[in-house]
JSON list of C-alpha atoms in Angstrom, two decimals:
[
{"chain": "E", "resi": 1, "resn": "MET", "atom": "CA", "xyz": [0.13, 0.10, 0.00]},
{"chain": "E", "resi": 2, "resn": "VAL", "atom": "CA", "xyz": [1.38, 3.44, -1.15]},
{"chain": "E", "resi": 3, "resn": "ARG", "atom": "CA", "xyz": [0.38, 6.34, 1.32]},
{"chain": "E", "resi": 4, "resn": "ILE", "atom": "CA", "xyz": [0.07, 9.71, -0.21]},
{"chain": "E", "resi": 5, "resn": "PRO", "atom": "CA", "xyz": [0.29, 12.55, 2.24]},
{"chain": "E", "resi": 6, "resn": "VAL", "atom": "CA", "xyz": [-2.75, 14.87, 1.94]},
{"chain": "E", "resi": 7, "resn": "MET", "atom": "CA", "xyz": [-1.45, 17.39, 4.40]},
{"chain": "E", "resi": 8, "resn": "LYS", "atom": "CA", "xyz": [1.31, 17.27, 7.02]},
{"chain": "E", "resi": 9, "resn": "PRO", "atom": "CA", "xyz": [2.66, 20.15, 9.09]},
{"chain": "E", "resi": 10, "resn": "LEU", "atom": "CA", "xyz": [5.36, 22.36, 7.51]},
{"chain": "E", "resi": 11, "resn": "PRO", "atom": "CA", "xyz": [7.93, 24.02, 9.69]},
{"chain": "E", "resi": 12, "resn": "VAL", "atom": "CA", "xyz": [8.05, 27.92, 9.39]},
{"chain": "E", "resi": 13, "resn": "ARG", "atom": "CA", "xyz": [11.04, 29.21, 7.44]},
{"chain": "E", "resi": 14, "resn": "GLU", "atom": "CA", "xyz": [14.13, 30.00, 9.72]},
{"chain": "E", "resi": 15, "resn": "GLU", "atom": "CA", "xyz": [14.76, 33.22, 8.01]},
{"chain": "E", "resi": 16, "resn": "PHE", "atom": "CA", "xyz": [11.46, 34.55, 9.20]},
{"chain": "E", "resi": 17, "resn": "LEU", "atom": "CA", "xyz": [11.30, 32.83, 12.59]},
{"chain": "E", "resi": 18, "resn": "LEU", "atom": "CA", "xyz": [14.96, 33.15, 14.09]},
{"chain": "E", "resi": 19, "resn": "PRO", "atom": "CA", "xyz": [14.96, 37.14, 14.13]},
{"chain": "E", "resi": 20, "resn": "ARG", "atom": "CA", "xyz": [11.66, 37.03, 16.11]},
{"chain": "E", "resi": 21, "resn": "ILE", "atom": "CA", "xyz": [13.10, 34.51, 18.61]},
{"chain": "E", "resi": 22, "resn": "ARG", "atom": "CA", "xyz": [16.06, 36.81, 19.14]},
{"chain": "E", "resi": 23, "resn": "SER", "atom": "CA", "xyz": [13.77, 39.89, 19.55]},
{"chain": "E", "resi": 24, "resn": "ILE", "atom": "CA", "xyz": [12.04, 37.93, 22.33]},
{"chain": "E", "resi": 25, "resn": "ALA", "atom": "CA", "xyz": [15.13, 37.38, 24.18]},
{"chain": "E", "resi": 26, "resn": "THR", "atom": "CA", "xyz": [16.20, 41.04, 23.89]},
{"chain": "E", "resi": 27, "resn": "SER", "atom": "CA", "xyz": [12.70, 42.20, 25.05]},
{"chain": "E", "resi": 28, "resn": "GLY", "atom": "CA", "xyz": [12.81, 39.86, 27.97]},
{"chain": "E", "resi": 29, "resn": "VAL", "atom": "CA", "xyz": [8.92, 39.56, 27.56]},
{"chain": "E", "resi": 30, "resn": "PHE", "atom": "CA", "xyz": [7.90, 35.89, 27.17]},
{"chain": "E", "resi": 31, "resn": "SER", "atom": "CA", "xyz": [4.03, 35.93, 27.88]},
{"chain": "E", "resi": 32, "resn": "ASN", "atom": "CA", "xyz": [1.26, 38.35, 29.26]},
{"chain": "E", "resi": 33, "resn": "ARG", "atom": "CA", "xyz": [0.42, 39.78, 25.75]},
{"chain": "E", "resi": 34, "resn": "GLY", "atom": "CA", "xyz": [3.86, 40.91, 24.62]},
{"chain": "E", "resi": 35, "resn": "PRO", "atom": "CA", "xyz": [5.09, 42.53, 21.35]},
{"chain": "E", "resi": 36, "resn": "GLN", "atom": "CA", "xyz": [4.59, 39.25, 19.35]},
{"chain": "E", "resi": 37, "resn": "VAL", "atom": "CA", "xyz": [1.08, 38.61, 20.48]},
{"chain": "E", "resi": 38, "resn": "ARG", "atom": "CA", "xyz": [0.10, 42.14, 19.93]},
{"chain": "E", "resi": 39, "resn": "GLU", "atom": "CA", "xyz": [1.47, 42.16, 16.29]},
{"chain": "E", "resi": 40, "resn": "LEU", "atom": "CA", "xyz": [-0.28, 38.83, 15.71]},
{"chain": "E", "resi": 41, "resn": "GLU", "atom": "CA", "xyz": [-3.53, 40.26, 16.74]},
{"chain": "E", "resi": 42, "resn": "SER", "atom": "CA", "xyz": [-3.12, 43.21, 14.66]},
{"chain": "E", "resi": 43, "resn": "ARG", "atom": "CA", "xyz": [-2.34, 41.17, 11.59]},
{"chain": "E", "resi": 44, "resn": "LEU", "atom": "CA", "xyz": [-5.13, 38.90, 12.00]},
{"chain": "E", "resi": 45, "resn": "ALA", "atom": "CA", "xyz": [-7.54, 41.65, 12.46]},
{"chain": "E", "resi": 46, "resn": "GLU", "atom": "CA", "xyz": [-6.39, 43.10, 9.28]},
{"chain": "E", "resi": 47, "resn": "TRP", "atom": "CA", "xyz": [-6.66, 39.69, 7.47]},
{"chain": "E", "resi": 48, "resn": "LEU", "atom": "CA", "xyz": [-10.15, 39.09, 8.53]},
{"chain": "E", "resi": 49, "resn": "ASP", "atom": "CA", "xyz": [-10.95, 42.73, 8.06]},
{"chain": "E", "resi": 50, "resn": "VAL", "atom": "CA", "xyz": [-12.44, 43.28, 11.72]},
{"chain": "E", "resi": 51, "resn": "ASP", "atom": "CA", "xyz": [-11.60, 45.62, 14.53]},
{"chain": "E", "resi": 52, "resn": "GLU", "atom": "CA", "xyz": [-8.80, 44.64, 16.42]},
{"chain": "E", "resi": 53, "resn": "SER", "atom": "CA", "xyz": [-10.63, 45.13, 19.62]},
{"chain": "E", "resi": 54, "resn": "THR", "atom": "CA", "xyz": [-12.86, 42.36, 18.88]},
{"chain": "E", "resi": 55, "resn": "LEU", "atom": "CA", "xyz": [-10.08, 39.95, 18.19]},
{"chain": "E", "resi": 56, "resn": "VAL", "atom": "CA", "xyz": [-8.25, 37.86, 20.82]},
{"chain": "E", "resi": 57, "resn": "VAL", "atom": "CA", "xyz": [-5.65, 35.17, 20.46]},
{"chain": "E", "resi": 58, "resn": "THR", "atom": "CA", "xyz": [-5.48, 32.29, 22.90]},
{"chain": "E", "resi": 59, "resn": "SER", "atom": "CA", "xyz": [-3.18, 29.40, 24.00]},
{"chain": "E", "resi": 60, "resn": "ASN", "atom": "CA", "xyz": [-5.09, 27.04, 21.74]},
{"chain": "E", "resi": 61, "resn": "ALA", "atom": "CA", "xyz": [-8.47, 26.82, 19.84]},
{"chain": "E", "resi": 62, "resn": "THR", "atom": "CA", "xyz": [-10.13, 24.92, 22.59]},
{"chain": "E", "resi": 63, "resn": "VAL", "atom": "CA", "xyz": [-9.67, 27.69, 24.99]},
{"chain": "E", "resi": 64, "resn": "ALA", "atom": "CA", "xyz": [-10.85, 30.14, 22.68]},
{"chain": "E", "resi": 65, "resn": "LEU", "atom": "CA", "xyz": [-14.16, 28.03, 22.27]},
{"chain": "E", "resi": 66, "resn": "THR", "atom": "CA", "xyz": [-14.43, 27.72, 25.98]},
{"chain": "E", "resi": 67, "resn": "ALA", "atom": "CA", "xyz": [-14.06, 31.43, 26.55]},
{"chain": "E", "resi": 68, "resn": "ALA", "atom": "CA", "xyz": [-16.77, 32.36, 23.98]},
{"chain": "E", "resi": 69, "resn": "ILE", "atom": "CA", "xyz": [-19.25, 29.95, 25.70]},
{"chain": "E", "resi": 70, "resn": "ALA", "atom": "CA", "xyz": [-18.27, 30.93, 29.38]},
{"chain": "E", "resi": 71, "resn": "LEU", "atom": "CA", "xyz": [-18.93, 34.58, 28.47]},
{"chain": "E", "resi": 72, "resn": "SER", "atom": "CA", "xyz": [-22.32, 33.88, 27.06]},
{"chain": "E", "resi": 73, "resn": "GLU", "atom": "CA", "xyz": [-25.66, 34.21, 28.46]},
{"chain": "E", "resi": 74, "resn": "ALA", "atom": "CA", "xyz": [-26.77, 30.61, 27.50]},
{"chain": "E", "resi": 75, "resn": "SER", "atom": "CA", "xyz": [-26.80, 27.98, 30.21]},
{"chain": "E", "resi": 76, "resn": "THR", "atom": "CA", "xyz": [-27.10, 25.03, 27.94]},
{"chain": "E", "resi": 77, "resn": "TRP", "atom": "CA", "xyz": [-25.86, 24.37, 24.38]},
{"chain": "E", "resi": 78, "resn": "HIS", "atom": "CA", "xyz": [-26.67, 22.38, 21.36]},
{"chain": "E", "resi": 79, "resn": "VAL", "atom": "CA", "xyz": [-23.69, 20.87, 19.58]},
{"chain": "E", "resi": 80, "resn": "PRO", "atom": "CA", "xyz": [-23.31, 18.98, 16.31]},
{"chain": "E", "resi": 81, "resn": "ALA", "atom": "CA", "xyz": [-23.13, 15.33, 16.70]},
{"chain": "E", "resi": 82, "resn": "TRP", "atom": "CA", "xyz": [-20.54, 15.14, 14.05]},
{"chain": "E", "resi": 83, "resn": "SER", "atom": "CA", "xyz": [-17.44, 17.12, 14.89]},
{"chain": "E", "resi": 84, "resn": "PHE", "atom": "CA", "xyz": [-13.95, 17.20, 16.50]},
{"chain": "E", "resi": 85, "resn": "PRO", "atom": "CA", "xyz": [-14.19, 16.27, 20.21]},
{"chain": "E", "resi": 86, "resn": "ALA", "atom": "CA", "xyz": [-13.22, 19.95, 21.44]},
{"chain": "E", "resi": 87, "resn": "THR", "atom": "CA", "xyz": [-16.52, 21.25, 19.97]},
{"chain": "E", "resi": 88, "resn": "ALA", "atom": "CA", "xyz": [-18.46, 19.16, 22.68]},
{"chain": "E", "resi": 89, "resn": "LEU", "atom": "CA", "xyz": [-15.78, 19.55, 25.38]},
{"chain": "E", "resi": 90, "resn": "ALA", "atom": "CA", "xyz": [-15.73, 23.29, 25.57]},
{"chain": "E", "resi": 91, "resn": "PRO", "atom": "CA", "xyz": [-19.05, 23.76, 27.19]},
{"chain": "E", "resi": 92, "resn": "LEU", "atom": "CA", "xyz": [-18.68, 20.78, 29.41]},
{"chain": "E", "resi": 93, "resn": "ILE", "atom": "CA", "xyz": [-15.33, 22.01, 30.82]},
{"chain": "E", "resi": 94, "resn": "ILE", "atom": "CA", "xyz": [-17.10, 24.96, 32.39]},
{"chain": "E", "resi": 95, "resn": "GLY", "atom": "CA", "xyz": [-20.11, 22.77, 33.47]},
{"chain": "E", "resi": 96, "resn": "LYS", "atom": "CA", "xyz": [-22.85, 23.80, 30.86]},
{"chain": "E", "resi": 97, "resn": "PRO", "atom": "CA", "xyz": [-24.76, 20.91, 29.67]},
{"chain": "E", "resi": 98, "resn": "ILE", "atom": "CA", "xyz": [-25.00, 19.89, 26.11]},
{"chain": "E", "resi": 99, "resn": "THR", "atom": "CA", "xyz": [-27.37, 18.19, 23.70]},
{"chain": "E", "resi": 100, "resn": "PHE", "atom": "CA", "xyz": [-26.18, 16.64, 20.39]},
{"chain": "E", "resi": 101, "resn": "VAL", "atom": "CA", "xyz": [-28.25, 17.61, 17.26]},
{"chain": "E", "resi": 102, "resn": "ASP", "atom": "CA", "xyz": [-27.77, 16.49, 13.80]},
{"chain": "E", "resi": 103, "resn": "ILE", "atom": "CA", "xyz": [-26.39, 18.47, 11.03]},
{"chain": "E", "resi": 104, "resn": "ASP", "atom": "CA", "xyz": [-27.88, 19.40, 7.72]},
{"chain": "E", "resi": 105, "resn": "PRO", "atom": "CA", "xyz": [-26.43, 17.04, 5.20]},
{"chain": "E", "resi": 106, "resn": "ASP", "atom": "CA", "xyz": [-26.22, 19.89, 2.53]},
{"chain": "E", "resi": 107, "resn": "THR", "atom": "CA", "xyz": [-24.68, 22.67, 4.43]},
{"chain": "E", "resi": 108, "resn": "TRP", "atom": "CA", "xyz": [-23.18, 20.60, 7.41]},
{"chain": "E", "resi": 109, "resn": "LEU", "atom": "CA", "xyz": [-24.45, 23.21, 9.84]},
{"chain": "E", "resi": 110, "resn": "ALA", "atom": "CA", "xyz": [-26.12, 22.15, 13.12]},
{"chain": "E", "resi": 111, "resn": "GLN", "atom": "CA", "xyz": [-30.02, 21.99, 12.66]},
{"chain": "E", "resi": 112, "resn": "ASP", "atom": "CA", "xyz": [-31.89, 24.56, 14.71]},
{"chain": "E", "resi": 113, "resn": "THR", "atom": "CA", "xyz": [-33.54, 22.89, 17.46]},
{"chain": "E", "resi": 114, "resn": "ARG", "atom": "CA", "xyz": [-33.46, 25.43, 20.11]},
{"chain": "E", "resi": 115, "resn": "SER", "atom": "CA", "xyz": [-36.12, 25.00, 22.87]},
{"chain": "E", "resi": 116, "resn": "ASP", "atom": "CA", "xyz": [-35.75, 28.47, 24.52]},
{"chain": "E", "resi": 117, "resn": "ASN", "atom": "CA", "xyz": [-33.57, 31.57, 24.87]},
{"chain": "E", "resi": 118, "resn": "SER", "atom": "CA", "xyz": [-31.34, 29.96, 27.45]},
{"chain": "E", "resi": 119, "resn": "THR", "atom": "CA", "xyz": [-29.95, 27.42, 24.91]},
{"chain": "E", "resi": 120, "resn": "GLY", "atom": "CA", "xyz": [-27.03, 28.34, 22.69]},
{"chain": "E", "resi": 121, "resn": "LEU", "atom": "CA", "xyz": [-25.90, 26.61, 19.59]},
{"chain": "E", "resi": 122, "resn": "MET", "atom": "CA", "xyz": [-22.36, 25.45, 18.73]},
{"chain": "E", "resi": 123, "resn": "ASN", "atom": "CA", "xyz": [-21.93, 25.18, 15.03]},
{"chain": "E", "resi": 124, "resn": "ILE", "atom": "CA", "xyz": [-18.90, 24.02, 12.74]},
{"chain": "E", "resi": 125, "resn": "ILE", "atom": "CA", "xyz": [-17.28, 24.74, 9.45]},
{"chain": "E", "resi": 126, "resn": "PRO", "atom": "CA", "xyz": [-15.64, 21.53, 8.78]},
{"chain": "E", "resi": 127, "resn": "PHE", "atom": "CA", "xyz": [-12.58, 20.92, 6.47]},
{"chain": "E", "resi": 128, "resn": "GLY", "atom": "CA", "xyz": [-11.42, 24.35, 6.26]},
{"chain": "E", "resi": 129, "resn": "GLY", "atom": "CA", "xyz": [-14.56, 25.53, 4.35]},
{"chain": "E", "resi": 130, "resn": "SER", "atom": "CA", "xyz": [-15.52, 29.01, 3.70]},
{"chain": "E", "resi": 131, "resn": "PHE", "atom": "CA", "xyz": [-18.63, 30.88, 4.88]},
{"chain": "E", "resi": 132, "resn": "ASP", "atom": "CA", "xyz": [-20.37, 34.06, 5.02]},
{"chain": "E", "resi": 133, "resn": "GLU", "atom": "CA", "xyz": [-23.21, 35.70, 7.12]},
{"chain": "E", "resi": 134, "resn": "SER", "atom": "CA", "xyz": [-25.56, 33.05, 6.47]},
{"chain": "E", "resi": 135, "resn": "ALA", "atom": "CA", "xyz": [-23.58, 31.02, 9.02]},
{"chain": "E", "resi": 136, "resn": "TRP", "atom": "CA", "xyz": [-24.67, 33.04, 11.93]},
{"chain": "E", "resi": 137, "resn": "SER", "atom": "CA", "xyz": [-28.48, 33.58, 11.04]},
{"chain": "E", "resi": 138, "resn": "TYR", "atom": "CA", "xyz": [-29.14, 31.89, 14.34]},
{"chain": "E", "resi": 139, "resn": "PRO", "atom": "CA", "xyz": [-31.09, 34.35, 16.56]},
{"chain": "E", "resi": 140, "resn": "GLY", "atom": "CA", "xyz": [-29.61, 33.40, 19.86]},
{"chain": "E", "resi": 141, "resn": "GLU", "atom": "CA", "xyz": [-26.11, 32.76, 21.53]},
{"chain": "E", "resi": 142, "resn": "LEU", "atom": "CA", "xyz": [-23.77, 31.17, 18.79]},
{"chain": "E", "resi": 143, "resn": "VAL", "atom": "CA", "xyz": [-20.32, 30.04, 18.75]},
{"chain": "E", "resi": 144, "resn": "ILE", "atom": "CA", "xyz": [-18.95, 28.96, 15.38]},
{"chain": "E", "resi": 145, "resn": "ASP", "atom": "CA", "xyz": [-16.18, 26.40, 15.43]},
{"chain": "E", "resi": 146, "resn": "ALA", "atom": "CA", "xyz": [-14.36, 27.27, 12.24]},
{"chain": "E", "resi": 147, "resn": "ALA", "atom": "CA", "xyz": [-10.89, 25.69, 13.27]},
{"chain": "E", "resi": 148, "resn": "ALA", "atom": "CA", "xyz": [-9.40, 25.18, 10.06]},
{"chain": "E", "resi": 149, "resn": "SER", "atom": "CA", "xyz": [-11.08, 27.99, 7.96]},
{"chain": "E", "resi": 150, "resn": "LEU", "atom": "CA", "xyz": [-8.60, 30.98, 8.87]},
{"chain": "E", "resi": 151, "resn": "ALA", "atom": "CA", "xyz": [-6.85, 30.72, 5.34]},
{"chain": "E", "resi": 152, "resn": "THR", "atom": "CA", "xyz": [-10.40, 31.12, 3.49]},
{"chain": "E", "resi": 153, "resn": "ARG", "atom": "CA", "xyz": [-10.44, 34.59, 4.81]},
{"chain": "E", "resi": 154, "resn": "PRO", "atom": "CA", "xyz": [-14.17, 34.68, 5.74]},
{"chain": "E", "resi": 155, "resn": "VAL", "atom": "CA", "xyz": [-16.04, 37.73, 4.69]},
{"chain": "E", "resi": 156, "resn": "GLY", "atom": "CA", "xyz": [-18.48, 39.74, 6.82]},
{"chain": "E", "resi": 157, "resn": "LEU", "atom": "CA", "xyz": [-17.15, 39.05, 10.30]},
{"chain": "E", "resi": 158, "resn": "LYS", "atom": "CA", "xyz": [-17.82, 42.80, 11.25]},
{"chain": "E", "resi": 159, "resn": "GLN", "atom": "CA", "xyz": [-21.48, 42.11, 10.90]},
{"chain": "E", "resi": 160, "resn": "LEU", "atom": "CA", "xyz": [-21.21, 39.34, 13.51]},
{"chain": "E", "resi": 161, "resn": "PRO", "atom": "CA", "xyz": [-24.08, 39.82, 16.10]},
{"chain": "E", "resi": 162, "resn": "ASP", "atom": "CA", "xyz": [-23.32, 40.79, 19.81]},
{"chain": "E", "resi": 163, "resn": "SER", "atom": "CA", "xyz": [-24.29, 37.32, 20.82]},
{"chain": "E", "resi": 164, "resn": "ALA", "atom": "CA", "xyz": [-21.94, 35.60, 18.18]},
{"chain": "E", "resi": 165, "resn": "ALA", "atom": "CA", "xyz": [-18.22, 34.53, 18.02]},
{"chain": "E", "resi": 166, "resn": "VAL", "atom": "CA", "xyz": [-16.17, 32.55, 15.51]},
{"chain": "E", "resi": 167, "resn": "VAL", "atom": "CA", "xyz": [-13.25, 30.66, 16.47]},
{"chain": "E", "resi": 168, "resn": "PHE", "atom": "CA", "xyz": [-10.17, 29.44, 14.42]},
{"chain": "E", "resi": 169, "resn": "SER", "atom": "CA", "xyz": [-7.20, 27.30, 15.11]},
{"chain": "E", "resi": 170, "resn": "LEU", "atom": "CA", "xyz": [-3.36, 28.16, 14.63]},
{"chain": "E", "resi": 171, "resn": "HIS", "atom": "CA", "xyz": [-2.67, 24.42, 15.20]},
{"chain": "E", "resi": 172, "resn": "ALA", "atom": "CA", "xyz": [0.41, 23.21, 13.04]},
{"chain": "E", "resi": 173, "resn": "THR", "atom": "CA", "xyz": [-1.92, 21.06, 10.98]},
{"chain": "E", "resi": 174, "resn": "LYS", "atom": "CA", "xyz": [-3.89, 23.97, 9.93]},
{"chain": "E", "resi": 175, "resn": "THR", "atom": "CA", "xyz": [-3.39, 25.71, 6.75]},
{"chain": "E", "resi": 176, "resn": "MET", "atom": "CA", "xyz": [-1.84, 29.22, 7.98]},
{"chain": "E", "resi": 177, "resn": "GLY", "atom": "CA", "xyz": [-1.25, 27.50, 11.19]},
{"chain": "E", "resi": 178, "resn": "GLY", "atom": "CA", "xyz": [1.84, 28.23, 13.57]},
{"chain": "E", "resi": 179, "resn": "ALA", "atom": "CA", "xyz": [2.58, 25.72, 16.43]},
{"chain": "E", "resi": 180, "resn": "GLU", "atom": "CA", "xyz": [-0.36, 26.06, 18.69]},
{"chain": "E", "resi": 181, "resn": "GLY", "atom": "CA", "xyz": [-2.90, 28.72, 19.37]},
{"chain": "E", "resi": 182, "resn": "GLY", "atom": "CA", "xyz": [-6.60, 29.86, 18.87]},
{"chain": "E", "resi": 183, "resn": "VAL", "atom": "CA", "xyz": [-8.24, 32.98, 17.46]},
{"chain": "E", "resi": 184, "resn": "ALA", "atom": "CA", "xyz": [-11.69, 34.46, 18.44]},
{"chain": "E", "resi": 185, "resn": "VAL", "atom": "CA", "xyz": [-13.48, 37.08, 16.84]},
{"chain": "E", "resi": 186, "resn": "PHE", "atom": "CA", "xyz": [-16.44, 38.40, 18.83]},
{"chain": "E", "resi": 187, "resn": "GLY", "atom": "CA", "xyz": [-19.47, 40.28, 17.62]},
{"chain": "E", "resi": 188, "resn": "SER", "atom": "CA", "xyz": [-19.23, 42.45, 20.78]},
{"chain": "E", "resi": 189, "resn": "GLU", "atom": "CA", "xyz": [-16.05, 44.59, 21.79]},
{"chain": "E", "resi": 190, "resn": "SER", "atom": "CA", "xyz": [-17.21, 44.28, 25.56]},
{"chain": "E", "resi": 191, "resn": "ARG", "atom": "CA", "xyz": [-17.22, 40.62, 25.33]},
{"chain": "E", "resi": 192, "resn": "ALA", "atom": "CA", "xyz": [-13.89, 40.47, 23.66]},
{"chain": "E", "resi": 193, "resn": "LYS", "atom": "CA", "xyz": [-12.68, 42.52, 26.67]},
{"chain": "E", "resi": 194, "resn": "LEU", "atom": "CA", "xyz": [-14.06, 40.16, 29.18]},
{"chain": "E", "resi": 195, "resn": "ALA", "atom": "CA", "xyz": [-12.43, 37.17, 26.94]},
{"chain": "E", "resi": 196, "resn": "ARG", "atom": "CA", "xyz": [-8.76, 38.74, 27.34]},
{"chain": "E", "resi": 197, "resn": "SER", "atom": "CA", "xyz": [-9.57, 38.96, 30.98]},
{"chain": "E", "resi": 198, "resn": "TRP", "atom": "CA", "xyz": [-10.85, 35.34, 31.15]},
{"chain": "E", "resi": 199, "resn": "ILE", "atom": "CA", "xyz": [-7.79, 34.02, 29.62]},
{"chain": "E", "resi": 200, "resn": "ASN", "atom": "CA", "xyz": [-5.57, 35.84, 32.20]},
{"chain": "E", "resi": 201, "resn": "PHE", "atom": "CA", "xyz": [-7.00, 34.58, 35.40]},
{"chain": "E", "resi": 202, "resn": "GLY", "atom": "CA", "xyz": [-9.87, 37.08, 35.47]},
{"chain": "E", "resi": 203, "resn": "PHE", "atom": "CA", "xyz": [-7.51, 40.19, 35.70]},
{"chain": "E", "resi": 204, "resn": "SER", "atom": "CA", "xyz": [-8.56, 43.17, 33.99]},
{"chain": "E", "resi": 205, "resn": "GLY", "atom": "CA", "xyz": [-5.68, 46.06, 34.51]},
{"chain": "E", "resi": 206, "resn": "ALA", "atom": "CA", "xyz": [-4.81, 44.93, 38.09]},
{"chain": "E", "resi": 207, "resn": "ARG", "atom": "CA", "xyz": [-3.94, 41.74, 39.65]},
{"chain": "E", "resi": 208, "resn": "GLU", "atom": "CA", "xyz": [-7.48, 41.06, 40.99]},
{"chain": "E", "resi": 209, "resn": "SER", "atom": "CA", "xyz": [-9.66, 38.54, 39.48]},
{"chain": "E", "resi": 210, "resn": "ILE", "atom": "CA", "xyz": [-12.87, 40.36, 38.31]},
{"chain": "E", "resi": 211, "resn": "LEU", "atom": "CA", "xyz": [-14.34, 37.04, 37.18]},
{"chain": "E", "resi": 212, "resn": "LEU", "atom": "CA", "xyz": [-13.77, 33.32, 37.12]},
{"chain": "E", "resi": 213, "resn": "GLY", "atom": "CA", "xyz": [-11.15, 32.65, 34.44]},
{"chain": "E", "resi": 214, "resn": "THR", "atom": "CA", "xyz": [-8.16, 30.46, 33.47]},
{"chain": "E", "resi": 215, "resn": "ASN", "atom": "CA", "xyz": [-4.66, 30.82, 32.19]},
{"chain": "E", "resi": 216, "resn": "GLY", "atom": "CA", "xyz": [-5.36, 30.57, 28.33]},
{"chain": "E", "resi": 217, "resn": "LYS", "atom": "CA", "xyz": [-2.85, 33.11, 27.30]},
{"chain": "E", "resi": 218, "resn": "MET", "atom": "CA", "xyz": [-0.82, 32.81, 24.05]},
{"chain": "E", "resi": 219, "resn": "SER", "atom": "CA", "xyz": [3.09, 32.73, 24.78]},
{"chain": "E", "resi": 220, "resn": "GLU", "atom": "CA", "xyz": [5.34, 34.93, 22.72]},
{"chain": "E", "resi": 221, "resn": "TYR", "atom": "CA", "xyz": [7.05, 31.85, 21.33]},
{"chain": "E", "resi": 222, "resn": "ASP", "atom": "CA", "xyz": [3.80, 30.69, 19.70]},
{"chain": "E", "resi": 223, "resn": "ALA", "atom": "CA", "xyz": [2.94, 34.17, 18.47]},
{"chain": "E", "resi": 224, "resn": "ALA", "atom": "CA", "xyz": [6.44, 34.30, 16.93]},
{"chain": "E", "resi": 225, "resn": "VAL", "atom": "CA", "xyz": [5.81, 31.14, 15.03]},
{"chain": "E", "resi": 226, "resn": "ALA", "atom": "CA", "xyz": [2.29, 32.28, 13.87]},
{"chain": "E", "resi": 227, "resn": "ASN", "atom": "CA", "xyz": [3.83, 35.69, 12.60]},
{"chain": "E", "resi": 228, "resn": "ALA", "atom": "CA", "xyz": [6.53, 33.80, 10.79]},
{"chain": "E", "resi": 229, "resn": "ARG", "atom": "CA", "xyz": [4.02, 31.89, 9.05]},
{"chain": "E", "resi": 230, "resn": "LEU", "atom": "CA", "xyz": [2.37, 34.97, 8.09]},
{"chain": "E", "resi": 231, "resn": "ASP", "atom": "CA", "xyz": [5.66, 36.46, 6.94]},
{"chain": "E", "resi": 232, "resn": "GLY", "atom": "CA", "xyz": [5.92, 33.87, 4.35]},
{"chain": "E", "resi": 233, "resn": "TRP", "atom": "CA", "xyz": [2.31, 33.17, 3.59]},
{"chain": "E", "resi": 234, "resn": "GLN", "atom": "CA", "xyz": [2.11, 34.91, 0.19]},
{"chain": "E", "resi": 235, "resn": "GLU", "atom": "CA", "xyz": [4.71, 32.43, -1.26]},
{"chain": "E", "resi": 236, "resn": "GLU", "atom": "CA", "xyz": [3.24, 29.46, 0.70]},
{"chain": "E", "resi": 237, "resn": "SER", "atom": "CA", "xyz": [-0.32, 30.31, -0.29]},
{"chain": "E", "resi": 238, "resn": "ALA", "atom": "CA", "xyz": [0.85, 30.47, -4.04]},
{"chain": "E", "resi": 239, "resn": "GLU", "atom": "CA", "xyz": [2.35, 26.88, -3.54]},
{"chain": "E", "resi": 240, "resn": "TRP", "atom": "CA", "xyz": [-0.87, 25.54, -1.96]},
{"chain": "E", "resi": 241, "resn": "LEU", "atom": "CA", "xyz": [-3.00, 26.83, -4.94]},
{"chain": "E", "resi": 242, "resn": "ARG", "atom": "CA", "xyz": [-0.49, 25.25, -7.30]},
{"chain": "E", "resi": 243, "resn": "ILE", "atom": "CA", "xyz": [-0.92, 22.05, -5.80]},
{"chain": "E", "resi": 244, "resn": "ARG", "atom": "CA", "xyz": [-4.64, 22.28, -5.86]},
{"chain": "E", "resi": 245, "resn": "GLU", "atom": "CA", "xyz": [-4.90, 22.99, -9.30]}
]
């Protein structure tokens, strides 16, 4: 049997990564939203055409999903019966019960079986698919797990409802990925601000926890790898397109 690799992680190029590693050592800042993380958030906000104040990077995409659900007003969640385990684990981690629902065979979106306003919907965009405003037509609390879709550059995220969030993954197996990391885009600037606090022990400008949170910050090293990927993205994406053709 001959194995044909469809996709495997690619190391970022040294000429892009090494200068960033050196700058981390020079700055002496290794975490806590340092220069590399702030630069990454700015670049991703530009890529997705959203306000930087609504975008938060995290240590991984599961943390981003969990943050979005923790800060939502929904107490229970419907999740698709067909997805990666993280989709269902995120609500359970913070003690919010889930109910599995079927997906539409044509759109792959979870079918709307909401029982009341206290129930949120977790949806998925599988296989790095593209999507637009139709994906957030759900009238209640909504989190979209679009883990592999960052490279598709989804449009219209500025029109996200206040009650919605979209999460992407920066895992090494993802197109446009780095090493590890997550990206959450919120429809509400205030909720994004709370998410930034939630991933930092609930701190918000002072070392006092204003809410129940966790340590879900992205390190400067993970941000450096993701930035290095973006540095070479134009050439890399051209190669992906060539292979696709």
